[in-house]
């Protein structure tokens, strides 16, 4: 709608294979450029730094105007617009126009779009804009200025292209270098004013219309750059005769519909992202539960091993206590046998001493044989008699 051509023409130009950054230029084209056509190199430089004053200034005849009188109070509505046609008007105020702005870095602007109109797509080479909608409603489209490349593998970008609806009381900001377009609806006008971060003329670079920055470049150079025929470029640039404020019937409605579709798509993508996030969280919860279950299994296994080891230690203590008791019994039995042996020996000595006094004499061999015989009898009898005698003596 800005170039007054069909969408197929725009799509045809955009879908053509892109040319490299540096392309060859034939002798014929060089001759045409040097034979009186505008210098395309100069046009590019001027487009980047502010453009030719006569081509892009909102009011090329301003130099012929008389200087405005200095006043303490200024009314924007009483000032003559820089540009005006049947589609609306625009006005910019700088330090040259308003003494109060001198020495500052602030400019003022105001735009009034009639029903079904559009501020031609443009970008500001010197200033950012802070706009306040004072009347009506409309659509604003802002495009990232080449820095919307992914920052990382997650696909996130520094900025994103935007379409948004504005109404009275809304404030919107357009950074420097960002192409933009403001459009009014068919049933309502759009008026907005605001401030720019530049006290001098901002000199916006328009992309379509009679003051398009493309008009400053040689058609042959443009045709080679876009990889299309010269006639395509010439027809493309000549289709739109209006400048600055263009007629754009139903453009805001179309933009609003696209915005709603984009929001629905973004909402669907957001829901899909949330669903994916929930699935990821569920998987993480399941993984944590499995890890906890494995941890509990390991704890139970460890507890079982500890219990078994404790039981083993108890059995070993019981066996050790039993062995100690057994050793105590054996030691007690050995002491009893030793005491019984001493008692028998004492009895034998007493009996032997009495016999010798009566004149009975025994040889050492006989005494030893009798002692062994008595010891054998004692062992066969279990030593019970000796134990009984010991108890009786006690």
PDB file of C-alpha atoms in Angstrom, residues 38-39 72 76 79-80 102 122 137 157 198 283 299 325 367 380 384:
ATOM      1  CA  UNK A  38      22.606  11.383  -9.685  1.00  0.00           C
ATOM      2  CA  UNK A  39      25.751   9.987  -8.160  1.00  0.00           C
ATOM      3  CA  UNK A  72       7.449  32.755  25.193  1.00  0.00           C
ATOM      4  CA  UNK A  76       1.622  23.545  18.012  1.00  0.00           C
ATOM      5  CA  UNK A  79       1.989  26.591  13.723  1.00  0.00           C
ATOM      6  CA  UNK A  80       2.051  25.847  10.040  1.00  0.00           C
ATOM      7  CA  UNK A 102      17.822  26.014  22.246  1.00  0.00           C
ATOM      8  CA  UNK A 122      10.518   5.672   7.487  1.00  0.00           C
ATOM      9  CA  UNK A 137      -6.679   5.064  17.467  1.00  0.00           C
ATOM     10  CA  UNK A 157      16.879 -12.390  19.614  1.00  0.00           C
ATOM     11  CA  UNK A 198      17.469  15.635  18.783  1.00  0.00           C
ATOM     12  CA  UNK A 283      10.090 -36.034  33.547  1.00  0.00           C
ATOM     13  CA  UNK A 299      19.303 -47.414  52.171  1.00  0.00           C
ATOM     14  CA  UNK A 325      32.416 -69.892  80.032  1.00  0.00           C
ATOM     15  CA  UNK A 367      54.566 -97.348  95.546  1.00  0.00           C
ATOM     16  CA  UNK A 380      37.270 -94.140  85.884  1.00  0.00           C
ATOM     17  CA  UNK A 384      33.115 -87.789  92.241  1.00  0.00           C
TER      18      UNK A 384
END
